[in-house]
Tab-separated table of C-alpha atoms in Angstrom:
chain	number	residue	atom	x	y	z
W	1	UNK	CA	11.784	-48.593	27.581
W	2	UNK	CA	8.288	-49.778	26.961
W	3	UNK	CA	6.493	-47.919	24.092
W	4	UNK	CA	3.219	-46.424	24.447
W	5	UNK	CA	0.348	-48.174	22.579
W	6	UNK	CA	-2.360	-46.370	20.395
W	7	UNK	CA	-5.653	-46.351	22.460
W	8	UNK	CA	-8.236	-44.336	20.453
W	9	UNK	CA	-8.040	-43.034	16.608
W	10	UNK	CA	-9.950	-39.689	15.728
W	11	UNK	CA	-10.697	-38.881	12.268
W	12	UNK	CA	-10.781	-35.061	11.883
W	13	UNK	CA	-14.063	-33.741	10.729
W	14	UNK	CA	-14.923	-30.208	8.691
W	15	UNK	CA	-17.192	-28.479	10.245
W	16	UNK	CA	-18.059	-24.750	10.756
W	17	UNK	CA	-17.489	-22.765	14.366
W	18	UNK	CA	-17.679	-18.778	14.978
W	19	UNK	CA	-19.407	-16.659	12.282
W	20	UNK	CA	-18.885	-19.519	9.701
W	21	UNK	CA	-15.109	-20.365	9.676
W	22	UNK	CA	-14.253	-23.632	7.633
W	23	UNK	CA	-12.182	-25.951	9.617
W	24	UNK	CA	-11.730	-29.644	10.923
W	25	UNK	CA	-12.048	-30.551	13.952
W	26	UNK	CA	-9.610	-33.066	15.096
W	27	UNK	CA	-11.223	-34.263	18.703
W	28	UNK	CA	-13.487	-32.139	21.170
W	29	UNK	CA	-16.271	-32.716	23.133
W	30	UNK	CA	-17.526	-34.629	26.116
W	31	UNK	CA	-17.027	-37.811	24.435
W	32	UNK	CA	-13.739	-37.129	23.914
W	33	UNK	CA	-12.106	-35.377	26.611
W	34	UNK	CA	-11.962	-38.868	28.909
W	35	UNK	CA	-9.556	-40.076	26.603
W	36	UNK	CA	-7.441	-36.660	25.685
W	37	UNK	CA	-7.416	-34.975	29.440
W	38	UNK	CA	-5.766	-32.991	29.937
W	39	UNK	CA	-6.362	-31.576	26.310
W	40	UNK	CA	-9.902	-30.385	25.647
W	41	UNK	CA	-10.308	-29.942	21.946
W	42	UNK	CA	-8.185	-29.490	18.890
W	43	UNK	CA	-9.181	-27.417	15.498
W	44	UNK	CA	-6.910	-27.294	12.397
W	45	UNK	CA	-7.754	-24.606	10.011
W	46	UNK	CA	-6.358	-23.957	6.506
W	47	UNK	CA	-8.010	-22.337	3.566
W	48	UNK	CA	-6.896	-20.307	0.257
W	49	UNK	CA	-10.503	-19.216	-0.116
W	50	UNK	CA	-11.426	-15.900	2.189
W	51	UNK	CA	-15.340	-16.772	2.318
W	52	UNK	CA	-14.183	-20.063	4.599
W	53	UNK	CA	-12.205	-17.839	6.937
W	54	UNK	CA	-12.880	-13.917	6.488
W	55	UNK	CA	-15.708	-13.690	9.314
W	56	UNK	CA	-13.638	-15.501	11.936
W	57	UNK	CA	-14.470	-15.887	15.273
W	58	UNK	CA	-16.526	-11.856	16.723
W	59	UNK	CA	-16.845	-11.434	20.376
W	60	UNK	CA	-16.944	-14.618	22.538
W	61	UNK	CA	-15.989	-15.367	26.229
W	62	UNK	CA	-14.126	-17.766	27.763
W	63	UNK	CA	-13.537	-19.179	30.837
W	64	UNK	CA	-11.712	-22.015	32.716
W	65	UNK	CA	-9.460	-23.085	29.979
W	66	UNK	CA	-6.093	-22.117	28.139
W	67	UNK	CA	-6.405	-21.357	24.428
W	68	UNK	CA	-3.432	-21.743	22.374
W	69	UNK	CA	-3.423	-20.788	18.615
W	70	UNK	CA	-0.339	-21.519	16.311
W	71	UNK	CA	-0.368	-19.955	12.692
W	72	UNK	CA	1.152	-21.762	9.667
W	73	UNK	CA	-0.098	-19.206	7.452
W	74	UNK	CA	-1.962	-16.337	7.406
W	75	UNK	CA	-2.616	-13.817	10.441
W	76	UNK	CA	-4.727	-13.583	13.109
W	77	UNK	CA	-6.059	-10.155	14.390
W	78	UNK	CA	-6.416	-10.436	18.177
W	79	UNK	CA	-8.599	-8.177	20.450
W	80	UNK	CA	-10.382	-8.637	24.119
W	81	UNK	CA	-12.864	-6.741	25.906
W	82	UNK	CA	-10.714	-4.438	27.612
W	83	UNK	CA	-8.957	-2.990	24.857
W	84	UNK	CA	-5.748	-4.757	24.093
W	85	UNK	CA	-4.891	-5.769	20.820
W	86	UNK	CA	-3.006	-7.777	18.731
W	87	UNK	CA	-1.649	-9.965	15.889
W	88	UNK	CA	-0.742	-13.551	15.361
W	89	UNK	CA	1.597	-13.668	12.331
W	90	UNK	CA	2.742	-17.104	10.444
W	91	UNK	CA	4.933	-19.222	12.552
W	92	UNK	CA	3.406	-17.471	15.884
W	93	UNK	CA	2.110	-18.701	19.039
W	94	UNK	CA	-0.865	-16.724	21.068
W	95	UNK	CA	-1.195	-19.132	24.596
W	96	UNK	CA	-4.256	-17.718	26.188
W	97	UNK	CA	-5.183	-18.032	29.787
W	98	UNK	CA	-8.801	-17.279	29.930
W	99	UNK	CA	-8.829	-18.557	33.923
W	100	UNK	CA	-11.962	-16.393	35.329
W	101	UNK	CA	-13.204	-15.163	32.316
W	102	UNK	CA	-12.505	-12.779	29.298
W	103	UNK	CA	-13.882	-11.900	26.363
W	104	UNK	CA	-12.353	-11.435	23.115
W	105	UNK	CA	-12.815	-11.811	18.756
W	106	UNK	CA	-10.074	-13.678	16.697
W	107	UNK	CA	-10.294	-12.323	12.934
W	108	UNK	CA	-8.513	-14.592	10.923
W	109	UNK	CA	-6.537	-12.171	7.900
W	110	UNK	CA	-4.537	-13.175	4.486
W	111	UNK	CA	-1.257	-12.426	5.092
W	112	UNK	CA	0.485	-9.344	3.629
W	113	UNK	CA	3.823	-8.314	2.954
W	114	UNK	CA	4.012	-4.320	2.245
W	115	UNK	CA	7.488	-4.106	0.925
W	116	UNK	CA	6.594	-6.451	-1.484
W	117	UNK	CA	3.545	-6.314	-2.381
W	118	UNK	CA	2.926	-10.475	-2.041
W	119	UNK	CA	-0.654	-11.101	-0.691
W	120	UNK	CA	-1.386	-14.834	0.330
W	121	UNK	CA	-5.118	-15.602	0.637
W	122	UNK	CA	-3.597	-19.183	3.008
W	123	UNK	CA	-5.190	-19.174	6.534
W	124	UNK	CA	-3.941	-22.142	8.390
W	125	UNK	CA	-2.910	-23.138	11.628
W	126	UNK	CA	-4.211	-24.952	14.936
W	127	UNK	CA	-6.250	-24.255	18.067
W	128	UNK	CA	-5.464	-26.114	21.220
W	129	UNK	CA	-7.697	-25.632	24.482
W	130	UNK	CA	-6.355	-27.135	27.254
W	131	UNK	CA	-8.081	-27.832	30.570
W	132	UNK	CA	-7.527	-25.850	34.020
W	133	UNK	CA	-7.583	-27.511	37.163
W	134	UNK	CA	-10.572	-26.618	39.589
W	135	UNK	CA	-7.412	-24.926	41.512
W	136	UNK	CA	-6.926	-22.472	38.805
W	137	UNK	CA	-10.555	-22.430	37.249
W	138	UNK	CA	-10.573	-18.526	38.441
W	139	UNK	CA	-6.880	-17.660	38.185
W	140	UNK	CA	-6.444	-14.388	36.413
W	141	UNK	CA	-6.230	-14.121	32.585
W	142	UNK	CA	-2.952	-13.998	30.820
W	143	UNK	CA	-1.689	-13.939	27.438
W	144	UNK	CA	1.961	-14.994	26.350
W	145	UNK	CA	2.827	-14.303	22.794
W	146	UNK	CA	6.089	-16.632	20.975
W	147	UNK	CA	7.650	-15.078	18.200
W	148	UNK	CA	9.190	-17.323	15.477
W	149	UNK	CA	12.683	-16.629	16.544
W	150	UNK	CA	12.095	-17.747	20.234
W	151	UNK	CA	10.805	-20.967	19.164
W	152	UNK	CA	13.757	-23.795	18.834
W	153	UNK	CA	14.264	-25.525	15.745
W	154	UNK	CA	16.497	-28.918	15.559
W	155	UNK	CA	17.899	-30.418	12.768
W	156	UNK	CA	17.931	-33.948	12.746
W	157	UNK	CA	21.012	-36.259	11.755
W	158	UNK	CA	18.248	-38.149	9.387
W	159	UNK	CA	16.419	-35.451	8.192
W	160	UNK	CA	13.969	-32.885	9.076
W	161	UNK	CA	13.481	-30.698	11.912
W	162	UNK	CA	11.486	-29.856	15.312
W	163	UNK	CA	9.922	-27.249	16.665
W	164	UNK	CA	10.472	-26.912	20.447
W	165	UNK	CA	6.938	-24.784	21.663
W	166	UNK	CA	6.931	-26.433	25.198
W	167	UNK	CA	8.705	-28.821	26.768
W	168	UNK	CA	12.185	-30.247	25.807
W	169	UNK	CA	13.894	-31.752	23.577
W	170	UNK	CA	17.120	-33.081	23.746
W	171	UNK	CA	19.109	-30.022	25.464
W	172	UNK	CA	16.519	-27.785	23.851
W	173	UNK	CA	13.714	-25.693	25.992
W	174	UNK	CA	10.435	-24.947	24.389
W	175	UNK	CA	9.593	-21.411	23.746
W	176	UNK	CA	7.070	-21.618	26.625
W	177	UNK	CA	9.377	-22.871	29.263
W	178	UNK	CA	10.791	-19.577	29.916
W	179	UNK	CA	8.581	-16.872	31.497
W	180	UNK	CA	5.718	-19.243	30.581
W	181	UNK	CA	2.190	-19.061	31.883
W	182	UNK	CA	1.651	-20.050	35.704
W	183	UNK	CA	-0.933	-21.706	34.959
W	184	UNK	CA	0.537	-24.306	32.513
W	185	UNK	CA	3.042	-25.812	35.126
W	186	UNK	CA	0.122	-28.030	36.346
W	187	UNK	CA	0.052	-30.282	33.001
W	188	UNK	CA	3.820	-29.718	32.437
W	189	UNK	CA	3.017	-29.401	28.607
W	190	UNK	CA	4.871	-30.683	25.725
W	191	UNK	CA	4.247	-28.808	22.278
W	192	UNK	CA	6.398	-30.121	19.117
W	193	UNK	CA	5.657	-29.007	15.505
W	194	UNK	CA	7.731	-32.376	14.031
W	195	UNK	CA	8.667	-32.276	9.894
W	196	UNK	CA	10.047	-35.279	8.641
W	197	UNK	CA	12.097	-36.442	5.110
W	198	UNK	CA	11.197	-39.352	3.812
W	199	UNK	CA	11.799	-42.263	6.079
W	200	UNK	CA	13.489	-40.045	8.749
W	201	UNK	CA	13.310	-41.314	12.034
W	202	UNK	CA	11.935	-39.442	15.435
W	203	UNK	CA	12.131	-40.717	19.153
W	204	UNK	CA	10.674	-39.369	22.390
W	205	UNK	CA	10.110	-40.259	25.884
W	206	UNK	CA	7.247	-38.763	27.965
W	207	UNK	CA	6.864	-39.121	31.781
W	208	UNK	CA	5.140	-42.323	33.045
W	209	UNK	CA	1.031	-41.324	33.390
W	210	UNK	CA	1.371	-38.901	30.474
W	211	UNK	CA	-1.519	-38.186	27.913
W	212	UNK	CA	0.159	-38.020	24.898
W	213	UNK	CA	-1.239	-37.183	21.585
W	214	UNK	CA	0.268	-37.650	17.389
W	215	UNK	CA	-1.476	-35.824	15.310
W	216	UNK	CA	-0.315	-35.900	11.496
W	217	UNK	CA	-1.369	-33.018	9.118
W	218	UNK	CA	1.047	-33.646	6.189
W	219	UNK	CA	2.173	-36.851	4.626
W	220	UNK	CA	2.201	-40.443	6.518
W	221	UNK	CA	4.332	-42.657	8.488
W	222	UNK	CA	4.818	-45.474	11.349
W	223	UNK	CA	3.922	-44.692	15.100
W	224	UNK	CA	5.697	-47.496	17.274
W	225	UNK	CA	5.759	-49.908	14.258
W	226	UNK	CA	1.311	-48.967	13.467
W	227	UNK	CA	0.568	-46.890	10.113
W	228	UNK	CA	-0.353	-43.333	10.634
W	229	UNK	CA	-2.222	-40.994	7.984
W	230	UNK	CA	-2.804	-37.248	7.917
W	231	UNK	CA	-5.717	-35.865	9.531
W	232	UNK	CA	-6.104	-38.330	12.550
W	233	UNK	CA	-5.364	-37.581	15.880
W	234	UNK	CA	-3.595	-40.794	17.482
W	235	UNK	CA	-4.318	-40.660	21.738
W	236	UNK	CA	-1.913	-42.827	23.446
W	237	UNK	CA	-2.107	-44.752	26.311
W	238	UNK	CA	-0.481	-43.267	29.891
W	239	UNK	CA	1.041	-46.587	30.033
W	240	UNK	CA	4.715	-46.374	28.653
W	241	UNK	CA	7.008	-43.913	27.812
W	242	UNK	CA	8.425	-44.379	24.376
W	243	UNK	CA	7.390	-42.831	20.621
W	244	UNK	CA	9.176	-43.863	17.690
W	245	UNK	CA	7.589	-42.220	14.274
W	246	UNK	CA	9.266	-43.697	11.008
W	247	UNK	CA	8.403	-41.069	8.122
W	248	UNK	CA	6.773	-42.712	4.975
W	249	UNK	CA	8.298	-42.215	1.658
W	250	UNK	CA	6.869	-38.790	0.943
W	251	UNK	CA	7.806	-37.435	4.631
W	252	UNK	CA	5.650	-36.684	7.282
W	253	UNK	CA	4.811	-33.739	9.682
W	254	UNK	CA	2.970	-33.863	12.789
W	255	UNK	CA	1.806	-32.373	16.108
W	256	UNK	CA	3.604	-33.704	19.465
W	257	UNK	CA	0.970	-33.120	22.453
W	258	UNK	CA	1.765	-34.455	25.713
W	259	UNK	CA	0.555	-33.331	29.112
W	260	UNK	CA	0.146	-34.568	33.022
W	261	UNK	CA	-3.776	-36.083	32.826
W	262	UNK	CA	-6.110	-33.725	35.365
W	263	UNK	CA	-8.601	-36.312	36.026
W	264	UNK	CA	-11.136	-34.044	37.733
W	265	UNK	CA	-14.983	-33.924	36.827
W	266	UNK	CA	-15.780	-31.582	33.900
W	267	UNK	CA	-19.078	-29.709	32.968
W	268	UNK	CA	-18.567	-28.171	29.905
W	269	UNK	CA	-20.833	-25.971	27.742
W	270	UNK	CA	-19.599	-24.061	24.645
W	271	UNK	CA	-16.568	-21.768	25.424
W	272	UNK	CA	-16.420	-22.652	29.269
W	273	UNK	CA	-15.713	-25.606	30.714
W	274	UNK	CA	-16.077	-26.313	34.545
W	275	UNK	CA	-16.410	-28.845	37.511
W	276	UNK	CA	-19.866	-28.845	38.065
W	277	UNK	CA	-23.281	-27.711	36.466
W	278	UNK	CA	-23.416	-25.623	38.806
W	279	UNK	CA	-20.550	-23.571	38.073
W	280	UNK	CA	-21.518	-23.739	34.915
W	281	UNK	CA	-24.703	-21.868	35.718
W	282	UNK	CA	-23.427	-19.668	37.449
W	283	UNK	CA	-21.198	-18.589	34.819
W	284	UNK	CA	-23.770	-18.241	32.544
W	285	UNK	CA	-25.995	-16.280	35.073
W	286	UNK	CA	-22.813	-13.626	35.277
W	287	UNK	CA	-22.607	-13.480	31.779
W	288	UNK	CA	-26.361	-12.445	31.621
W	289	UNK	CA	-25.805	-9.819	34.732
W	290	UNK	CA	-22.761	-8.551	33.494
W	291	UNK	CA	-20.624	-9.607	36.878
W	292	UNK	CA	-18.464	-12.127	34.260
W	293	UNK	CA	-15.571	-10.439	34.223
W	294	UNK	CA	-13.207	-10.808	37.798
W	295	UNK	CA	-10.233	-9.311	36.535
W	296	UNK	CA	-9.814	-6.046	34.348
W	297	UNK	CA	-6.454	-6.095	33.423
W	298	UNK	CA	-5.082	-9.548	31.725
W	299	UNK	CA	-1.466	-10.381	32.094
W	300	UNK	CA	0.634	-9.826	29.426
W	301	UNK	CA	4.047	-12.038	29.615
């Protein structure tokens, strides 16, 4: 099976994005997105100081794109425009359909245990935005939330383990695959959360024309024979199928993103991200008019 070759390397930057969250930002942009389509942008956040985190990310909209947070530590408090609420706790998964439009605030939150009185100032996870098709541009809004316990996690023979989100891994289902958003089927997404031992071993075939996407965040290791170093985000090409990631001697953990490329035009312009200047115009205009919203009532799956 051929292996897929690294095309493009992107070195994660810190930067600053909603009130004056602290965070890197691994790829994103219109630079970019030629090269990770069908995947838009990817943030990775993680802080023990509250002043890089505490005034999150207030009332924003969105539209055209899926939103998918995933907390390591920490919480997320969750809230959108018409009222529903909600929280993201450590080793959750929020995937957001924003489709025709929504607005909403993410307050990122230490994490607290009651019973026990531990507080932990650590805020850290990921946010994923992945494109929509012009098909389902205006589909209606839908949030599905994956607990911990719903999420597969394989031990493997050399040692380590792999979290199933979406897709599938050996005769595991991601978390996503069942009752998953509608609107994800397009890209058929893969989502793996991979943690290996020292000089473990992992191995993974994609479909032929697949983006897929290494990103680690911990530790260092070989992708298809090439040295790979936290806090790069390694694009591969659509040509081949096979991954092979040899963990370096102090272990290595990494992102697995894969998805079917949409190759459509994209105008894009801070939280929304359409076909064509026009559209995004016009979405603009509707924010300004108040007409923005198409859909009262998000779905909740």
């Amino acid at each position: 099976m051929e292996r897929k070759r690294i095309n493009i390397i992107y070195t994660a930057k810190e930067t600053y994005d909603g009130a004056g969250v602290k965070l890197k930002r691994v790829f994103g942009g219109m630079r970019s997105v030629t090269y990770t389509d069908p995947f838009l942008l990817l943030d990775n956040f993680g802080s023990s100081n509250p002043e890089d985190y505490i005034m999150g990310f207030p009332w924003h909209p969105h539209r055209g794109i899926e939103t998918v947070t995933y907390m390591l530590n920490g919480t997320v408090e969750h809230e959108d425009s018409e009222g529903n609420r909600g929280i993201i706790r450590p080793g959750e998964i929020q995937w957001m359909t924003a489709g025709s439009g929504i607005f909403h605030q993410e307050m990122p939150k230490p994490f607290e245990d009651r019973i026990s009185l531990l507080k932990d100032n650590t805020v850290s996870g990921f946010q994923l935005w992945i494109n929509l098709p012009a098909s389902l541009k205006m589909t209606r809004p839908a949030y599905r939330s994956i607990k911990p316990d719903s999420i597969p996690s394989v031990d493997l023979d050399e040692g380590g383990k792999v979290k199933v989100i979406a897709g599938k891994y050996k005769n595991y289902e991601g978390a996503l695959n069942y009752g998953g958003l509608k609107a994800s089927n397009y890209i058929e997404p893969i989502y793996m959360d991979v943690n290996l031992e020292p000089e473990a071993s992992f191995s993974y075939s994609v479909k032929p024309g697949f983006k897929a996407i290494i990103y680690p965040f911990v530790g260092y290791g070989l992708l298809n024979g090439m040295r790979i170093d936290s806090y790069r985000a390694y694009v591969l090409s659509e040509e081949g199928e096979q991954i092979d990631v040899k963990a370096g001697d102090m272990g290595v953990r990494f992102l697995l993103l894969a998805g079917k490329p949409i190759k459509e035009r994209v105008a894009w312009y801070g939280p929304i991200v359409m076909n064509t200047q026009e559209q995004l115009e016009q979405a603009f205009l509707e924010l300004s008019n108040g007409t923005f919203i198409k859909h009262r009532e998000p779905e909740f799956l």
